[in-house]
CSV table of C-alpha atoms (C1' of nucleotides) in Angstrom, one decimal:
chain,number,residue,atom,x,y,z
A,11,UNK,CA,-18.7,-1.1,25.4
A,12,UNK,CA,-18.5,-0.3,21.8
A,13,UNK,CA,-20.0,2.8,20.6
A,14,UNK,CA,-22.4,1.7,18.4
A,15,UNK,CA,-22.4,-2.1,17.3
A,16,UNK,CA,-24.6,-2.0,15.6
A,17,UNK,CA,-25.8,1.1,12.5
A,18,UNK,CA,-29.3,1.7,11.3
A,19,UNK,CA,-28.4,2.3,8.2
A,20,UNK,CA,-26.8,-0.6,4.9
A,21,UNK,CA,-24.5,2.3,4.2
A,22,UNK,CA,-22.0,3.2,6.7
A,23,UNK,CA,-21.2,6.4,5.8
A,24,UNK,CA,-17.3,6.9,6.2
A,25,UNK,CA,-16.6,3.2,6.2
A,26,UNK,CA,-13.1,4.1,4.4
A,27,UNK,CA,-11.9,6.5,7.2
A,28,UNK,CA,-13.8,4.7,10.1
A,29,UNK,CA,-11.1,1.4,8.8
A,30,UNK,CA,-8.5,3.9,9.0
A,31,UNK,CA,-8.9,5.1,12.3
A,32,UNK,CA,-9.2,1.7,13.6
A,33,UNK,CA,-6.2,0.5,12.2
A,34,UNK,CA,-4.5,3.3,13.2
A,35,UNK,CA,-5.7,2.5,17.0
A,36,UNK,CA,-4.2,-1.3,16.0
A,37,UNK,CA,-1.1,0.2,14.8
A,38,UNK,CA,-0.8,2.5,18.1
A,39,UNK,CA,-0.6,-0.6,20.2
A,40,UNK,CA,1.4,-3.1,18.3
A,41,UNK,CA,2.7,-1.7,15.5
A,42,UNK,CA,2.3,-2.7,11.8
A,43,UNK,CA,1.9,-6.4,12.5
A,44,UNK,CA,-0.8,-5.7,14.0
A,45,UNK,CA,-3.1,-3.9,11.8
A,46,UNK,CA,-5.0,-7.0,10.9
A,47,UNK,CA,-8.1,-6.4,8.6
A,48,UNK,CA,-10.8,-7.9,10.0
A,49,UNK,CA,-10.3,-6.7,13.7
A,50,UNK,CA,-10.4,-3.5,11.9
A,51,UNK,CA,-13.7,-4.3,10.6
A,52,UNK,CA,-14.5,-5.8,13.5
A,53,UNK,CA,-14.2,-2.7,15.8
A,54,UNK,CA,-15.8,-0.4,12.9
A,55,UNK,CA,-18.8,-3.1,13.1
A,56,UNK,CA,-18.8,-4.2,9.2
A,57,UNK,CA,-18.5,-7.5,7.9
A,58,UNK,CA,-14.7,-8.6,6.8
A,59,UNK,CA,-15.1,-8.3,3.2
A,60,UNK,CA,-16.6,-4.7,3.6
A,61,UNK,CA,-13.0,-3.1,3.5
A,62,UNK,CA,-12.1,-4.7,0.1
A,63,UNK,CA,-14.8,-1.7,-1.2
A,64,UNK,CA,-12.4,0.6,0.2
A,65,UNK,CA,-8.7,-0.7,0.4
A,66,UNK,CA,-7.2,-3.1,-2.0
A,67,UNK,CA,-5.9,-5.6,0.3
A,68,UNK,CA,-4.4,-5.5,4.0
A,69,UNK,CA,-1.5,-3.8,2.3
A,70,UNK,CA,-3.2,-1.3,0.9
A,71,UNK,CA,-5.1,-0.2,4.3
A,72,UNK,CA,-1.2,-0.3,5.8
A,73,UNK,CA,-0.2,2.0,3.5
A,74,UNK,CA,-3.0,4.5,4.4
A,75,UNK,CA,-2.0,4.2,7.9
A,76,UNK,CA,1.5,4.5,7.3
A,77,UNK,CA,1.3,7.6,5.7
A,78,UNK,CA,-1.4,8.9,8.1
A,79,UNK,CA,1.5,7.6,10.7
A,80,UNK,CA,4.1,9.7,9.3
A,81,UNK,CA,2.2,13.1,9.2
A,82,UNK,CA,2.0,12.6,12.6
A,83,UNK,CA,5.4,12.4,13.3
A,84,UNK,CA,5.6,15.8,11.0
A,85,UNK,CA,2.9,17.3,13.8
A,86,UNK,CA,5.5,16.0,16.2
A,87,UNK,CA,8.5,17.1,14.7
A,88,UNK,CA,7.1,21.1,14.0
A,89,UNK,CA,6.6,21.3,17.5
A,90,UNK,CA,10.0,20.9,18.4
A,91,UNK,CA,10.6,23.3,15.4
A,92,UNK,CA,8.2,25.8,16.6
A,93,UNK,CA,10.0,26.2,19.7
A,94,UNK,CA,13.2,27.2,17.8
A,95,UNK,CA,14.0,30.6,19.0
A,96,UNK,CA,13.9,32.9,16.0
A,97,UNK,CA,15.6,36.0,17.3
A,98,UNK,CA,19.0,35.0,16.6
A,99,UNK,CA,21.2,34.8,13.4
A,100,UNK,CA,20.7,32.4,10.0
A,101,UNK,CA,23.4,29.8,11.3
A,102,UNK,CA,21.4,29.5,15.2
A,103,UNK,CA,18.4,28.9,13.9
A,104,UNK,CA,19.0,26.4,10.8
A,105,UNK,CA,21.4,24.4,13.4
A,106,UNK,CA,18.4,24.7,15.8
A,107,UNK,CA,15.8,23.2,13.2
A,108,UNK,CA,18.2,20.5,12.2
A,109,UNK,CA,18.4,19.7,16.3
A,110,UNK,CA,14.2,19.9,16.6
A,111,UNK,CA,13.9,17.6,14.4
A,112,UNK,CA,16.0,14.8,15.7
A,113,UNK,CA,14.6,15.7,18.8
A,114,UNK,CA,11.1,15.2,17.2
A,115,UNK,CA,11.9,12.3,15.3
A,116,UNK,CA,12.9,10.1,18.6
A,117,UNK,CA,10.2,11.8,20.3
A,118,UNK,CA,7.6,10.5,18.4
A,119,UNK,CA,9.4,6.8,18.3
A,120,UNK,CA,9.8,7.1,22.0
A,121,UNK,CA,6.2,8.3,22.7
A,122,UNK,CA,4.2,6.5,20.0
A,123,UNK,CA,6.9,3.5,19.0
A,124,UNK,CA,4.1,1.3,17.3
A,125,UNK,CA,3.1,4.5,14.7
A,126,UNK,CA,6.6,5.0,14.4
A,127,UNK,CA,7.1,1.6,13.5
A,128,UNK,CA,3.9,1.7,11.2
A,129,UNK,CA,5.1,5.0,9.7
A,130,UNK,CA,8.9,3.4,8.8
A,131,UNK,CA,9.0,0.6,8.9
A,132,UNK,CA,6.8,-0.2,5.7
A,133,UNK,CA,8.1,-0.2,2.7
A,134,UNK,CA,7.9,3.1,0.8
A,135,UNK,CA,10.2,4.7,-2.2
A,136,UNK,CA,11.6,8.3,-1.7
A,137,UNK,CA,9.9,9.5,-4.7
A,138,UNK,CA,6.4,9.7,-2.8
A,139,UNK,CA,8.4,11.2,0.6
A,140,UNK,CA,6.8,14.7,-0.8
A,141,UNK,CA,3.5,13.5,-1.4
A,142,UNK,CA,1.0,15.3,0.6
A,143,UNK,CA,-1.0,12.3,2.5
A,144,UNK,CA,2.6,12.0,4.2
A,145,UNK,CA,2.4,15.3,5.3
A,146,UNK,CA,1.4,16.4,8.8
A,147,UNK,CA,-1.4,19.5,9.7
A,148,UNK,CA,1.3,22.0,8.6
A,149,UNK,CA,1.5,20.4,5.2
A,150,UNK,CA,4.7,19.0,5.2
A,151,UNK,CA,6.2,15.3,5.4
A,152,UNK,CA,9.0,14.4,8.0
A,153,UNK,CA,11.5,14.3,4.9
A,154,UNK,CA,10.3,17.9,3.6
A,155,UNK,CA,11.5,19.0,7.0
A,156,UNK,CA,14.8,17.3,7.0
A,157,UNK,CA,15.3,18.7,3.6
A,158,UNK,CA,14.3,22.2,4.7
A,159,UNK,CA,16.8,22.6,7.8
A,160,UNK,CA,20.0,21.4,5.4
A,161,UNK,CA,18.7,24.1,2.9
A,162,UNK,CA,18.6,26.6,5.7
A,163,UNK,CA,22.1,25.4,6.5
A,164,UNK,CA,24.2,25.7,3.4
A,165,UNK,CA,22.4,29.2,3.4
A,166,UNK,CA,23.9,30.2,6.3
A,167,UNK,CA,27.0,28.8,5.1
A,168,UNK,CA,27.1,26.0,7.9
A,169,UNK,CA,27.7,23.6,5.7
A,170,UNK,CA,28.9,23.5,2.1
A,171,UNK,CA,27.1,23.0,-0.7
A,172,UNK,CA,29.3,19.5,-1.1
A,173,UNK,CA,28.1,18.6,1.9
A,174,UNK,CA,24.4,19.5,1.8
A,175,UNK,CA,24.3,17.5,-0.8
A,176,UNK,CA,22.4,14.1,-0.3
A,177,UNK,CA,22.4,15.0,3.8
A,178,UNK,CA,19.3,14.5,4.6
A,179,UNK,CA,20.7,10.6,3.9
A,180,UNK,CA,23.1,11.2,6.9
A,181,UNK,CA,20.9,13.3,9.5
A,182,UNK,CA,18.2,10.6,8.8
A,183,UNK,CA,20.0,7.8,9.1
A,184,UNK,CA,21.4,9.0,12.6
A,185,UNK,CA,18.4,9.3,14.4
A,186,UNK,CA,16.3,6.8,12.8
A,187,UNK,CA,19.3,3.9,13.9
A,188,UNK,CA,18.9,5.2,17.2
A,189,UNK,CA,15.2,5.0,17.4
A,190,UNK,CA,14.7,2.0,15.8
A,191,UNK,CA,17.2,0.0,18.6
A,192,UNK,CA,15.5,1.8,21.4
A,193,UNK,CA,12.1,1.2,20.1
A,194,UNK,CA,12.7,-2.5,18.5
A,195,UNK,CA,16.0,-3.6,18.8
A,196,UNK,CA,18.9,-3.8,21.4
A,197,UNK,CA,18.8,-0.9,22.9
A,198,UNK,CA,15.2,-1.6,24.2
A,199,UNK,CA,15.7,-1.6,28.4
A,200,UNK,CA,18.3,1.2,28.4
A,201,UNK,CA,16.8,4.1,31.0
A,202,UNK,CA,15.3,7.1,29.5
A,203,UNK,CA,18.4,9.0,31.2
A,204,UNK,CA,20.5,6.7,28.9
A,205,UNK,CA,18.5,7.5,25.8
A,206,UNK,CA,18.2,11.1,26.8
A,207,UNK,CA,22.2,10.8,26.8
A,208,UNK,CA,22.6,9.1,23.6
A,209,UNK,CA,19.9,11.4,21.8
A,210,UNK,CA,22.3,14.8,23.2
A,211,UNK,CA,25.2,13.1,21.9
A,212,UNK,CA,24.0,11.9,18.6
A,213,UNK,CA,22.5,15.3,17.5
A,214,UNK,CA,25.9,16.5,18.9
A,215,UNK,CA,27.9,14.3,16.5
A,216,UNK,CA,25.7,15.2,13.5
A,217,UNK,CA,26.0,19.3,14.1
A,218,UNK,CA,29.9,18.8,14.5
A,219,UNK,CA,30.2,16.4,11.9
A,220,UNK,CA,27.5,16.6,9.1
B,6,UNK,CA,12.2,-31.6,-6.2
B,7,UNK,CA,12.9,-32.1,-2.6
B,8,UNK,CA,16.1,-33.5,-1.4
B,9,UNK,CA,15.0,-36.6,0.9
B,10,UNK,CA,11.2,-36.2,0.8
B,11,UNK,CA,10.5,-38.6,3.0
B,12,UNK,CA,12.9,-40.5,5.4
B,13,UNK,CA,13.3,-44.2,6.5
B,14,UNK,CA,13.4,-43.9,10.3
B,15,UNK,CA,11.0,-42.7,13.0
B,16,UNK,CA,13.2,-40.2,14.4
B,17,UNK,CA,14.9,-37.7,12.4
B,18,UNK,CA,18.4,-37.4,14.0
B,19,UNK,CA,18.7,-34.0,14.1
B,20,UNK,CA,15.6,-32.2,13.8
B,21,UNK,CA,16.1,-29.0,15.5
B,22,UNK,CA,19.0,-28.2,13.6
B,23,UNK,CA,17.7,-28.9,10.9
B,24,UNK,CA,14.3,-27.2,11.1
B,25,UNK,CA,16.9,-23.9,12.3
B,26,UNK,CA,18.5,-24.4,8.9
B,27,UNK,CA,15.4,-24.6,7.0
B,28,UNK,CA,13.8,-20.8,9.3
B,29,UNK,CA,17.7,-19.5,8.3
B,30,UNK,CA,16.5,-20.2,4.4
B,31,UNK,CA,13.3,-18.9,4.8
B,32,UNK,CA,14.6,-15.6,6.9
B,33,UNK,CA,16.9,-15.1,4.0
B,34,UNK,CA,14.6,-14.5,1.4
B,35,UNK,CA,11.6,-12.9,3.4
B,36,UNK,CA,12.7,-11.8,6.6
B,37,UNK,CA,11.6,-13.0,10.2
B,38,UNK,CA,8.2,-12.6,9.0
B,39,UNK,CA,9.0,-15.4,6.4
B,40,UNK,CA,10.0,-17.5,9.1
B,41,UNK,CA,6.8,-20.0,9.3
B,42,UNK,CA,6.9,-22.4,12.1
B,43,UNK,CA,4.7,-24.8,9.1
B,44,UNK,CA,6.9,-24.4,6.4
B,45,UNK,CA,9.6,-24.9,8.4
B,46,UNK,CA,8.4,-28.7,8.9
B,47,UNK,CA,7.4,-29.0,5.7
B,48,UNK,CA,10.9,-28.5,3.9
B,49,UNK,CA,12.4,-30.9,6.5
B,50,UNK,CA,9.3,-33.4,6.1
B,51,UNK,CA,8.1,-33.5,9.5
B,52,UNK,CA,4.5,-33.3,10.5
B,53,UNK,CA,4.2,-29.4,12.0
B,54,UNK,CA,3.7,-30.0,15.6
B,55,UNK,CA,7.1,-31.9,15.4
B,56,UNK,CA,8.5,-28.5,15.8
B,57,UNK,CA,6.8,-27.7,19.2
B,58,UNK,CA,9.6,-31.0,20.5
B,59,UNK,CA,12.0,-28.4,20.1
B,60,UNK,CA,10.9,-25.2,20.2
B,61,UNK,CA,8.5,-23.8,22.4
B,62,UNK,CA,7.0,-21.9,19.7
B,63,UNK,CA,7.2,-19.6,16.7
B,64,UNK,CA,8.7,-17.1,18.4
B,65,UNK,CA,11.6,-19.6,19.8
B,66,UNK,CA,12.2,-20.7,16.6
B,67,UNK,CA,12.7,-16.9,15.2
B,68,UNK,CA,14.9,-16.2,18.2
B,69,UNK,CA,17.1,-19.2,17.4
B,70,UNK,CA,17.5,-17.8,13.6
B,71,UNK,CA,18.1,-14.7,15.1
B,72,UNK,CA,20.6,-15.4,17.2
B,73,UNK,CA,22.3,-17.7,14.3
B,74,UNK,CA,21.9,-14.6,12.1
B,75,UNK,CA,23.3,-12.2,14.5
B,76,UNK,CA,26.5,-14.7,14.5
B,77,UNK,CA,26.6,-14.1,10.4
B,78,UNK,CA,26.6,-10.3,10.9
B,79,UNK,CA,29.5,-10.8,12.7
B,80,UNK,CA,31.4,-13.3,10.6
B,81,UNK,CA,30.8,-10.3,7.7
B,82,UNK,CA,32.5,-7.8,10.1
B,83,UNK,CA,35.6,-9.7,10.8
B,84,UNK,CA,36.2,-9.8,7.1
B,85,UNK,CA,35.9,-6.4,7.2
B,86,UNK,CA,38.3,-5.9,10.5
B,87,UNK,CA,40.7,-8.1,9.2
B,88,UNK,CA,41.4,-6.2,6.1
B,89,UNK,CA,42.6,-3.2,8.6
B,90,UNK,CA,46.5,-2.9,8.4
B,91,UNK,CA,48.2,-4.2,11.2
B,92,UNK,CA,51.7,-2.4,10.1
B,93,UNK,CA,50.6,0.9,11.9
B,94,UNK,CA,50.4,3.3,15.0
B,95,UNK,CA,47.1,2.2,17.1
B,96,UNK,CA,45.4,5.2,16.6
B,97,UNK,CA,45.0,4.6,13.0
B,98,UNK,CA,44.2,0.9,13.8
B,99,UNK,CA,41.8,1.4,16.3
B,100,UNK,CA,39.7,3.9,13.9
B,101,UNK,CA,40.4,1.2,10.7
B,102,UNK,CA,38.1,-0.9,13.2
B,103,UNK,CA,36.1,0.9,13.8
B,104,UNK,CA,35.2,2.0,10.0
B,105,UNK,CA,35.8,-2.0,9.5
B,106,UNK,CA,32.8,-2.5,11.7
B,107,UNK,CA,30.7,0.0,9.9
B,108,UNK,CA,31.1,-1.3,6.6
B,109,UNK,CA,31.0,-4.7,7.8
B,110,UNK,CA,27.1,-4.3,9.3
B,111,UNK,CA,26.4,-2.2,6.4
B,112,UNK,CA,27.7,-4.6,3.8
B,113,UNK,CA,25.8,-7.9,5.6
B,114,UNK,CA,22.9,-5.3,5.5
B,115,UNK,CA,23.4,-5.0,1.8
B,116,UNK,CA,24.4,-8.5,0.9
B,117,UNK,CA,21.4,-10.5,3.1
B,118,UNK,CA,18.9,-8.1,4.2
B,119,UNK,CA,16.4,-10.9,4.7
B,120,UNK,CA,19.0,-12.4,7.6
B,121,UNK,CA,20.0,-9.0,8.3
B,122,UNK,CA,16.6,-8.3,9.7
B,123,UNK,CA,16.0,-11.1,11.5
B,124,UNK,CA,18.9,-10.3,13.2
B,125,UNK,CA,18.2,-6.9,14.5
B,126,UNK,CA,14.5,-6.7,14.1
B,127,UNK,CA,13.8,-8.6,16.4
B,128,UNK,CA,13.7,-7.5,19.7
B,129,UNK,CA,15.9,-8.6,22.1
B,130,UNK,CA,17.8,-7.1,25.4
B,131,UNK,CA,21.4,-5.6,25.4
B,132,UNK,CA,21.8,-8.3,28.5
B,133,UNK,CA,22.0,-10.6,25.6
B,134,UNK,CA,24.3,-8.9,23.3
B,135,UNK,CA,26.9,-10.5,24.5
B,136,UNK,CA,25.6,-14.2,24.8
B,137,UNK,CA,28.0,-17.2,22.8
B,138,UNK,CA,25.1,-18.3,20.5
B,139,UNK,CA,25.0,-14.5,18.6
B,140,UNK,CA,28.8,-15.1,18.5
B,141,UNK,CA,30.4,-15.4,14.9
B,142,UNK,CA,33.2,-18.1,13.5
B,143,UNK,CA,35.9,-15.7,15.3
B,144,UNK,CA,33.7,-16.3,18.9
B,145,UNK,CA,32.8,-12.5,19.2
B,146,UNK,CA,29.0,-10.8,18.5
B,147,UNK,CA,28.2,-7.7,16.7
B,148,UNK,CA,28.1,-5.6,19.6
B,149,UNK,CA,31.2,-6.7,21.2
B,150,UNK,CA,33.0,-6.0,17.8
B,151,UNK,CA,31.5,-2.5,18.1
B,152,UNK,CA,32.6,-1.9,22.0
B,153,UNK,CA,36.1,-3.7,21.0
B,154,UNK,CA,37.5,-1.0,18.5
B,155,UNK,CA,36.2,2.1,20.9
B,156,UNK,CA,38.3,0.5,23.9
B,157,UNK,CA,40.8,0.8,21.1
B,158,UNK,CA,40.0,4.1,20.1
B,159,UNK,CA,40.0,5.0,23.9
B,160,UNK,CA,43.1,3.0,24.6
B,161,UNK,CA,44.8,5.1,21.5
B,162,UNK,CA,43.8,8.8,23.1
B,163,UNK,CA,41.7,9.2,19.9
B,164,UNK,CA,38.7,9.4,22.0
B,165,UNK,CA,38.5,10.4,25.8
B,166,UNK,CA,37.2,8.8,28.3
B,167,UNK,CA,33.8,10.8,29.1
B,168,UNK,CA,33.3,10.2,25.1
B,169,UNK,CA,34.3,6.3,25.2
B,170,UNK,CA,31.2,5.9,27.6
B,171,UNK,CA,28.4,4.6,25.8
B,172,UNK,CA,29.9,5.4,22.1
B,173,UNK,CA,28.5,2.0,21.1
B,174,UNK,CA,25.2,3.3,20.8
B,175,UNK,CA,26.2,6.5,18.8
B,176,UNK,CA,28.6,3.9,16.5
B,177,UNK,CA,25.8,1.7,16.5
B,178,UNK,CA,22.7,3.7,15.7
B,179,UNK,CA,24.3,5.7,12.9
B,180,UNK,CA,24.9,2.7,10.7
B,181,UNK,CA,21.9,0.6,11.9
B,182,UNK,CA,19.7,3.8,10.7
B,183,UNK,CA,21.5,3.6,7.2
B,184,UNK,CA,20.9,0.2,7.0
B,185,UNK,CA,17.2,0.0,7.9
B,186,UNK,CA,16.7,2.6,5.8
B,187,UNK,CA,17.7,1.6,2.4
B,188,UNK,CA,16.9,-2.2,3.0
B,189,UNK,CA,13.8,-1.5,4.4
B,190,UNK,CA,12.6,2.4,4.9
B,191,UNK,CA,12.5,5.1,2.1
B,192,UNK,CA,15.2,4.8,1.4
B,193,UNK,CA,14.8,1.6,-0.7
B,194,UNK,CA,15.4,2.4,-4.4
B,195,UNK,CA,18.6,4.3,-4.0
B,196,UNK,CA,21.1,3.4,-6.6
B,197,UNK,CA,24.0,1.3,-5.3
B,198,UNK,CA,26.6,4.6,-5.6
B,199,UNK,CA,24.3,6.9,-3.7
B,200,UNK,CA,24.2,4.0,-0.5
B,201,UNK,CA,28.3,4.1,-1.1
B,202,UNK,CA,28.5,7.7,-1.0
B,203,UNK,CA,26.2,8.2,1.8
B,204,UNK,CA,28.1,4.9,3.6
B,205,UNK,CA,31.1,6.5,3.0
B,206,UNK,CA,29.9,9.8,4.4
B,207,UNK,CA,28.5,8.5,7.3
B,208,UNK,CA,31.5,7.0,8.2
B,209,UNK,CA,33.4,9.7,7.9
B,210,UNK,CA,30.3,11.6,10.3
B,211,UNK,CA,31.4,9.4,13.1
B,212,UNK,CA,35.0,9.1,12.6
B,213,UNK,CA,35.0,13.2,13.1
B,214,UNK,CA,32.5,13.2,15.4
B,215,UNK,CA,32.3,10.1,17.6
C,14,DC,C1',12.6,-57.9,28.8
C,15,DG,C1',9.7,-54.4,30.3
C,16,DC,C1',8.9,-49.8,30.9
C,17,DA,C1',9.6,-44.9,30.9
C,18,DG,C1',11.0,-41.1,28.4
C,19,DT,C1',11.7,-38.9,23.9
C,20,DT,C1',10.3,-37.7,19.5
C,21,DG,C1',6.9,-37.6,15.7
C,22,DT,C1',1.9,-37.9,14.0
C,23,DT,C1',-3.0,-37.1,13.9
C,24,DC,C1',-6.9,-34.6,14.9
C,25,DA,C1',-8.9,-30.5,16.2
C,26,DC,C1',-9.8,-25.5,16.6
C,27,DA,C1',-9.5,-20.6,16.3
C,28,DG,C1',-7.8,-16.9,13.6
C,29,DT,C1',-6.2,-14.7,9.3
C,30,DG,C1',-6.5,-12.9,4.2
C,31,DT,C1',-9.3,-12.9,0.3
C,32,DA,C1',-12.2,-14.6,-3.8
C,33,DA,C1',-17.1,-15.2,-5.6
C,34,DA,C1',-21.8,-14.7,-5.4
C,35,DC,C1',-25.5,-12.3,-3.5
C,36,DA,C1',-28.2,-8.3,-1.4
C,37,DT,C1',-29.2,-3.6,-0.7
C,38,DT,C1',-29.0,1.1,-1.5
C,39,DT,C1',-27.8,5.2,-4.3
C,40,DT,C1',-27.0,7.4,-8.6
C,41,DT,C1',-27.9,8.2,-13.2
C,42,DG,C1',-29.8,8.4,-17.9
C,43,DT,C1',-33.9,8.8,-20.4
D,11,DA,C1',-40.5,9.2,-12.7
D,12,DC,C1',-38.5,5.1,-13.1
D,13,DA,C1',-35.7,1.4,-14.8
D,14,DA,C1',-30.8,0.3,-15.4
D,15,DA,C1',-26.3,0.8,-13.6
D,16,DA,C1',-23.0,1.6,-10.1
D,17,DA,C1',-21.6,1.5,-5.4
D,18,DT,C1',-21.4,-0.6,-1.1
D,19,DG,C1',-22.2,-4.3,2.4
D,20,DT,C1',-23.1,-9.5,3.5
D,21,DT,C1',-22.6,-14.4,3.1
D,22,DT,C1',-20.3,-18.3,2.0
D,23,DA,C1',-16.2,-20.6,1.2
D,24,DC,C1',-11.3,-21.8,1.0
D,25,DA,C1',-6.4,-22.0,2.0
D,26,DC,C1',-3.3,-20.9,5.2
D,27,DT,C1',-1.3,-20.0,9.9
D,28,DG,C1',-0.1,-21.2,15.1
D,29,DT,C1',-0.9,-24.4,18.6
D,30,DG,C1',-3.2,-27.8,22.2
D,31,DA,C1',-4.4,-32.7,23.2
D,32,DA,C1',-4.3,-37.4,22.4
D,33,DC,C1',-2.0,-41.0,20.3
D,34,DA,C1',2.0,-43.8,18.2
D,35,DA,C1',6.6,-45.3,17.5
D,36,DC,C1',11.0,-45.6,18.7
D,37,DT,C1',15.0,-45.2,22.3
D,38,DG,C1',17.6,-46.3,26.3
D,39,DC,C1',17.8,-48.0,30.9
D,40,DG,C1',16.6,-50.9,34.9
DNA sequence: CGCAGTTGTTCACAGTGTAAACATTTTTGT
DNA sequence: ACAAAAATGTTTACACTGTGAACAACTGCG
């Protein structure tokens, strides 16, 4: 059922994206844990030592996928964006980013929890949150955009400079908790009205009280 | 090095608890992914498939430390809860819990995020939240801590009703996300001030806007 | 005392990551 | 053009994991 098993050629070509790929399909169905190197090779129809010409170690393909991961919850996120209505004033439409994307954020954990998890849950510093393999078609990571709709908001004068400061910390932190228990922890078994409940709330919370 | 490398009788006495003890040590540096059914057995100096007389398998064992961890969280939130003046009118009582509670899962977060993870990682219902084994010292579990202080809040007029319903979540996500994301998400790397001040902030998110 | 149940051990196997040596293909320098 | 060098894939090998099955030693009960 594989596409083709086996290749006519030594070379493979794109070996270093065809790994990707599959451990992104691994990752989609089990989340990090379960991008495991040689199934990836496996499915891409290479020997197991073939990816060490290409990643590191297993790490170092979890990386890529990570990052690969969290462009795609950028894709997700500027839809939600893009739907913003723009024919209002500054202050609608900055609150209405911030809104999109929460709404994106648990979206894509809700839709695709084992990229999400692949995307967040691996160990990464803030300094490379800008860097550009992060970043999703429209060219910018998840934590550009959070950044972007707290700068639209102390322009409008929603909130003050004092409290823009460092906020992306607190809007972050809001909606990735609740993510990470529906996806992964407790929450896991609550209905999708009661998530769809607590997601209206908790964006509430953070536009009242960021 | 080891303590009692080998032991004089057949039978261990108390291998299950100890074999928990030994997954709590190994959670605690490393996480539930450190928690190796074969180490396990080899710090207590037992064969490996001794395990399997008392634990149906890895995953049983990491429940167990999970649940025991889960108990820790809440032994750090007490200490926290039972700092709250007693001397004052409910309202400010009930809200001095809930902050307590915050800074308590936070602070365990902080202090052990090996345990902390294994805790709350790993996936298990809210049926269970309230189950005796993920108790503390004090009897009570994390989440029963969290619903506790919003009765209180509720019970003080501080938040209504239609609000009360469900605020665990909300509670519960916001400092969950903080945590995850500086022990274990992006946010790793952030000076020790910047976590306060965005605690601290966060905190204060919730208290307005619960 | 004998025997059944409990608990620990041994042996075995499949799966994982990855190092080292080897093979093949492509690129490059003269 | 052609040999040397670099790049890429394969084979072999090892240590480690979880776990099933058969076996061994101890316990308590009739």
């Amino acid at each position: 059922m594989t596409a083709t098993p086996v290749r006519s050629t030594y070379r493979h070509g794109d070996l270093r994206q065809a790994l990707l790929d599959a451990g992104l399909d691994l990752a989609r169905d089990g989340g990090p844990d379960a991008v495991v190197l040689r199934e990836a090779t496996r499915r891409v129809g290479v020997s197991p030592n073939a990816a060490y010409r290409h990643f590191a170690d297993r790490g170092a393909l979890l990386d890529a996928v990570s990052a690969v991961a969290q462009g795609l919850a950028a894709d997700r996120i500027e839809i939600e964006w893009a739907k913003v209505p723009a024919d209002t004033d500054e202050a609608t439409i900055a609150r209405g980013h911030l809104r999109a994307v929460g709404t994106g954020y648990i979206g894509f954990a809700r839709e695709q929890p084992g990229l999400f998890r692949a995307a967040f849950s691996v160990p990464h510093d803030l300094r490379h949150a800008f860097s550009p393999d992060k970043a999703g078609a429209a060219g910018r990571t998840p934590f550009q955009l959070v950044a972007l709709c707290l700068d639209e908001l102390a322009a409008a004068g929603v909130v003050t400079p004092e409290r823009r400061r460092n906020g992306e910390f607190l809007a972050w932190s809001t909606v990735h908790g609740l993510a990470m228990l529906v996806i992964d922890g407790p929450l896991r078994g609550l209905t999708p009205e009661m998530i769809d409940d607590a997601e209206t709330r908790l964006l509430d919370m953070v536009d009242r009280g960021l």
